[in-house]
Amino acid sequence: MDRLFEFVINHYILVSLFAAFLLAIVVLESRRGGAKISAQGAITLINKDEAFVLDIRDRKEFNEGRITGSVNIPLNSLKSRVNELSKHKEKQIVVVDKMGQHSAMAVKQLNAEGFANVVRLNGGIADWKGSNLPLVKK
């Protein structure tokens, strides 16, 4: 540990640059996928009928439990099936995945297709389950 402090003191410019790059990467990655919404925020929008829930998980995971009213379009077929979402362009689209990792890619694709109101569920369906919110099973 003493050697770490010695290194930091002797190479403060190098350590400062590393910290700045690390911070820049974290900030850029957090902004890249669009806005996030909490499970409670999503419930509010869904109950007011102001949101459309798009589940991008595989069919098998979708059938194990889904948010009421959600539609399943797997991420790998989103580009070819984006026309199915055109009737929901005026609503807020909430993108849901397993743990919140892949939804950023879906948000980016939907934004490129002209959808302006797209957010991702923070933490995905795992956070939804963790909040003890209901899931529909087929």
PDB file of C-alpha atoms in Angstrom:
ATOM      1  CA  MET A   1       0.000   0.000   0.000  1.00  0.00           C
ATOM      2  CA  ASP A   2       2.892   2.328   0.730  1.00  0.00           C
ATOM      3  CA  ARG A   3       4.199   1.734  -2.774  1.00  0.00           C
ATOM      4  CA  LEU A   4       0.858   2.751  -4.237  1.00  0.00           C
ATOM      5  CA  PHE A   5       0.955   6.098  -2.456  1.00  0.00           C
ATOM      6  CA  GLU A   6       4.559   6.546  -3.518  1.00  0.00           C
ATOM      7  CA  PHE A   7       3.612   5.849  -7.136  1.00  0.00           C
ATOM      8  CA  VAL A   8       0.702   8.310  -6.981  1.00  0.00           C
ATOM      9  CA  ILE A   9       2.922  11.015  -5.523  1.00  0.00           C
ATOM     10  CA  ASN A  10       5.742  10.452  -8.016  1.00  0.00           C
ATOM     11  CA  HIS A  11       3.452  10.176 -11.036  1.00  0.00           C
ATOM     12  CA  TYR A  12       0.588  12.501 -10.169  1.00  0.00           C
ATOM     13  CA  ILE A  13       0.114  13.658 -13.779  1.00  0.00           C
ATOM     14  CA  LEU A  14      -0.245  10.099 -15.020  1.00  0.00           C
ATOM     15  CA  VAL A  15      -2.663   9.223 -12.218  1.00  0.00           C
ATOM     16  CA  SER A  16      -4.684  12.407 -12.887  1.00  0.00           C
ATOM     17  CA  LEU A  17      -5.007  11.540 -16.577  1.00  0.00           C
ATOM     18  CA  PHE A  18      -6.080   7.993 -15.721  1.00  0.00           C
ATOM     19  CA  ALA A  19      -8.753   9.289 -13.333  1.00  0.00           C
ATOM     20  CA  ALA A  20     -10.006  11.792 -15.946  1.00  0.00           C
ATOM     21  CA  PHE A  21     -10.254   9.108 -18.643  1.00  0.00           C
ATOM     22  CA  LEU A  22     -12.013   6.754 -16.281  1.00  0.00           C
ATOM     23  CA  LEU A  23     -14.543   9.430 -15.363  1.00  0.00           C
ATOM     24  CA  ALA A  24     -15.089  10.309 -19.034  1.00  0.00           C
ATOM     25  CA  ILE A  25     -15.770   6.666 -19.904  1.00  0.00           C
ATOM     26  CA  VAL A  26     -18.277   6.296 -17.082  1.00  0.00           C
ATOM     27  CA  VAL A  27     -20.122   9.474 -18.086  1.00  0.00           C
ATOM     28  CA  LEU A  28     -20.220   8.581 -21.789  1.00  0.00           C
ATOM     29  CA  GLU A  29     -21.419   5.034 -21.145  1.00  0.00           C
ATOM     30  CA  SER A  30     -24.195   6.215 -18.858  1.00  0.00           C
ATOM     31  CA  ARG A  31     -25.481   8.694 -21.451  1.00  0.00           C
ATOM     32  CA  ARG A  32     -25.075   6.431 -24.457  1.00  0.00           C
ATOM     33  CA  GLY A  33     -28.117   4.255 -23.839  1.00  0.00           C
ATOM     34  CA  GLY A  34     -30.618   7.008 -23.283  1.00  0.00           C
ATOM     35  CA  ALA A  35     -32.610   7.888 -20.227  1.00  0.00           C
ATOM     36  CA  LYS A  36     -33.384   5.370 -17.506  1.00  0.00           C
ATOM     37  CA  ILE A  37     -36.622   5.003 -15.607  1.00  0.00           C
ATOM     38  CA  SER A  38     -37.181   3.278 -12.291  1.00  0.00           C
ATOM     39  CA  ALA A  39     -39.702   0.503 -11.818  1.00  0.00           C
ATOM     40  CA  GLN A  40     -41.974   2.871  -9.874  1.00  0.00           C
ATOM     41  CA  GLY A  41     -41.744   5.476 -12.641  1.00  0.00           C
ATOM     42  CA  ALA A  42     -42.649   2.842 -15.207  1.00  0.00           C
ATOM     43  CA  ILE A  43     -45.671   1.774 -13.142  1.00  0.00           C
ATOM     44  CA  THR A  44     -46.894   5.354 -13.043  1.00  0.00           C
ATOM     45  CA  LEU A  45     -46.661   5.678 -16.822  1.00  0.00           C
ATOM     46  CA  ILE A  46     -48.249   2.277 -17.434  1.00  0.00           C
ATOM     47  CA  ASN A  47     -51.172   2.988 -15.100  1.00  0.00           C
ATOM     48  CA  LYS A  48     -51.857   6.312 -16.809  1.00  0.00           C
ATOM     49  CA  ASP A  49     -51.752   4.476 -20.177  1.00  0.00           C
ATOM     50  CA  GLU A  50     -48.959   6.797 -21.281  1.00  0.00           C
ATOM     51  CA  ALA A  51     -46.375   4.061 -21.830  1.00  0.00           C
ATOM     52  CA  PHE A  52     -45.874   1.053 -24.067  1.00  0.00           C
ATOM     53  CA  VAL A  53     -43.655  -1.705 -22.665  1.00  0.00           C
ATOM     54  CA  LEU A  54     -41.306  -3.403 -25.114  1.00  0.00           C
ATOM     55  CA  ASP A  55     -39.623  -6.553 -23.804  1.00  0.00           C
ATOM     56  CA  ILE A  56     -36.472  -7.428 -25.779  1.00  0.00           C
ATOM     57  CA  ARG A  57     -35.693 -10.713 -24.027  1.00  0.00           C
ATOM     58  CA  ASP A  58     -35.847 -14.077 -25.784  1.00  0.00           C
ATOM     59  CA  ARG A  59     -39.242 -15.768 -26.097  1.00  0.00           C
ATOM     60  CA  LYS A  60     -38.343 -18.371 -23.445  1.00  0.00           C
ATOM     61  CA  GLU A  61     -37.433 -15.738 -20.844  1.00  0.00           C
ATOM     62  CA  PHE A  62     -40.487 -13.677 -21.828  1.00  0.00           C
ATOM     63  CA  ASN A  63     -42.791 -16.659 -21.183  1.00  0.00           C
ATOM     64  CA  GLU A  64     -41.253 -17.204 -17.743  1.00  0.00           C
ATOM     65  CA  GLY A  65     -42.622 -13.856 -16.603  1.00  0.00           C
ATOM     66  CA  ARG A  66     -43.460 -10.534 -18.215  1.00  0.00           C
ATOM     67  CA  ILE A  67     -44.858  -7.149 -17.318  1.00  0.00           C
ATOM     68  CA  THR A  68     -48.593  -6.908 -17.939  1.00  0.00           C
ATOM     69  CA  GLY A  69     -49.308  -5.550 -21.402  1.00  0.00           C
ATOM     70  CA  SER A  70     -45.740  -5.860 -22.643  1.00  0.00           C
ATOM     71  CA  VAL A  71     -44.932  -6.959 -26.174  1.00  0.00           C
ATOM     72  CA  ASN A  72     -42.002  -9.240 -26.933  1.00  0.00           C
ATOM     73  CA  ILE A  73     -39.685  -8.358 -29.789  1.00  0.00           C
ATOM     74  CA  PRO A  74     -36.271  -9.949 -29.203  1.00  0.00           C
ATOM     75  CA  LEU A  75     -33.303  -7.642 -29.617  1.00  0.00           C
ATOM     76  CA  ASN A  76     -31.892  -9.609 -32.551  1.00  0.00           C
ATOM     77  CA  SER A  77     -35.109  -9.123 -34.553  1.00  0.00           C
ATOM     78  CA  LEU A  78     -35.908  -5.571 -33.465  1.00  0.00           C
ATOM     79  CA  LYS A  79     -34.580  -3.936 -36.618  1.00  0.00           C
ATOM     80  CA  SER A  80     -36.746  -6.075 -38.899  1.00  0.00           C
ATOM     81  CA  ARG A  81     -39.886  -5.742 -36.739  1.00  0.00           C
ATOM     82  CA  VAL A  82     -39.684  -2.034 -35.863  1.00  0.00           C
ATOM     83  CA  ASN A  83     -42.728  -1.311 -38.064  1.00  0.00           C
ATOM     84  CA  GLU A  84     -44.881  -3.129 -35.477  1.00  0.00           C
ATOM     85  CA  LEU A  85     -44.136  -0.274 -33.073  1.00  0.00           C
ATOM     86  CA  SER A  86     -45.172   2.569 -35.383  1.00  0.00           C
ATOM     87  CA  LYS A  87     -48.643   2.815 -33.816  1.00  0.00           C
ATOM     88  CA  HIS A  88     -46.987   3.529 -30.442  1.00  0.00           C
ATOM     89  CA  LYS A  89     -44.760   6.391 -31.639  1.00  0.00           C
ATOM     90  CA  GLU A  90     -46.690   9.005 -29.651  1.00  0.00           C
ATOM     91  CA  LYS A  91     -46.383   7.068 -26.378  1.00  0.00           C
ATOM     92  CA  GLN A  92     -43.388   6.685 -24.108  1.00  0.00           C
ATOM     93  CA  ILE A  93     -41.724   3.356 -24.941  1.00  0.00           C
ATOM     94  CA  VAL A  94     -40.179   1.554 -21.972  1.00  0.00           C
ATOM     95  CA  VAL A  95     -37.584  -0.986 -23.090  1.00  0.00           C
ATOM     96  CA  VAL A  96     -37.169  -3.959 -20.750  1.00  0.00           C
ATOM     97  CA  ASP A  97     -34.468  -6.614 -20.797  1.00  0.00           C
ATOM     98  CA  LYS A  98     -33.160  -9.148 -18.315  1.00  0.00           C
ATOM     99  CA  MET A  99     -30.809  -6.991 -16.225  1.00  0.00           C
ATOM    100  CA  GLY A 100     -30.673  -3.617 -17.978  1.00  0.00           C
ATOM    101  CA  GLN A 101     -27.535  -4.352 -19.984  1.00  0.00           C
ATOM    102  CA  HIS A 102     -28.854  -4.757 -23.530  1.00  0.00           C
ATOM    103  CA  SER A 103     -31.681  -2.257 -23.482  1.00  0.00           C
ATOM    104  CA  ALA A 104     -29.286   0.577 -24.353  1.00  0.00           C
ATOM    105  CA  MET A 105     -28.735  -1.001 -27.775  1.00  0.00           C
ATOM    106  CA  ALA A 106     -32.487  -1.218 -28.350  1.00  0.00           C
ATOM    107  CA  VAL A 107     -32.980   2.410 -27.307  1.00  0.00           C
ATOM    108  CA  LYS A 108     -30.266   3.454 -29.746  1.00  0.00           C
ATOM    109  CA  GLN A 109     -31.892   1.484 -32.582  1.00  0.00           C
ATOM    110  CA  LEU A 110     -35.326   2.925 -31.859  1.00  0.00           C
ATOM    111  CA  ASN A 111     -33.958   6.471 -31.699  1.00  0.00           C
ATOM    112  CA  ALA A 112     -32.327   5.917 -35.089  1.00  0.00           C
ATOM    113  CA  GLU A 113     -35.723   4.805 -36.463  1.00  0.00           C
ATOM    114  CA  GLY A 114     -37.330   8.075 -35.344  1.00  0.00           C
ATOM    115  CA  PHE A 115     -38.787   7.142 -31.958  1.00  0.00           C
ATOM    116  CA  ALA A 116     -38.189  10.104 -29.656  1.00  0.00           C
ATOM    117  CA  ASN A 117     -39.742   9.005 -26.351  1.00  0.00           C
ATOM    118  CA  VAL A 118     -37.776   5.863 -25.536  1.00  0.00           C
ATOM    119  CA  VAL A 119     -36.446   5.032 -22.075  1.00  0.00           C
ATOM    120  CA  ARG A 120     -35.019   1.886 -20.548  1.00  0.00           C
ATOM    121  CA  LEU A 121     -36.049   0.197 -17.348  1.00  0.00           C
ATOM    122  CA  ASN A 122     -33.214   0.620 -14.892  1.00  0.00           C
ATOM    123  CA  GLY A 123     -32.069  -2.825 -13.775  1.00  0.00           C
ATOM    124  CA  GLY A 124     -34.353  -4.625 -16.212  1.00  0.00           C
ATOM    125  CA  ILE A 125     -36.793  -7.322 -15.208  1.00  0.00           C
ATOM    126  CA  ALA A 126     -34.446  -8.360 -12.383  1.00  0.00           C
ATOM    127  CA  ASP A 127     -35.021  -5.001 -10.682  1.00  0.00           C
ATOM    128  CA  TRP A 128     -38.758  -5.357 -11.321  1.00  0.00           C
ATOM    129  CA  LYS A 129     -38.734  -8.740  -9.580  1.00  0.00           C
ATOM    130  CA  GLY A 130     -36.502  -7.361  -6.829  1.00  0.00           C
ATOM    131  CA  SER A 131     -39.137  -4.713  -6.102  1.00  0.00           C
ATOM    132  CA  ASN A 132     -41.734  -7.499  -5.693  1.00  0.00           C
ATOM    133  CA  LEU A 133     -43.792  -6.190  -8.604  1.00  0.00           C
ATOM    134  CA  PRO A 134     -46.175  -8.549 -10.409  1.00  0.00           C
ATOM    135  CA  LEU A 135     -45.289 -10.568 -13.487  1.00  0.00           C
ATOM    136  CA  VAL A 136     -47.672 -12.378 -15.816  1.00  0.00           C
ATOM    137  CA  LYS A 137     -46.732 -15.945 -16.750  1.00  0.00           C
ATOM    138  CA  LYS A 138     -47.974 -17.747 -19.815  1.00  0.00           C
TER     139      LYS A 138
END
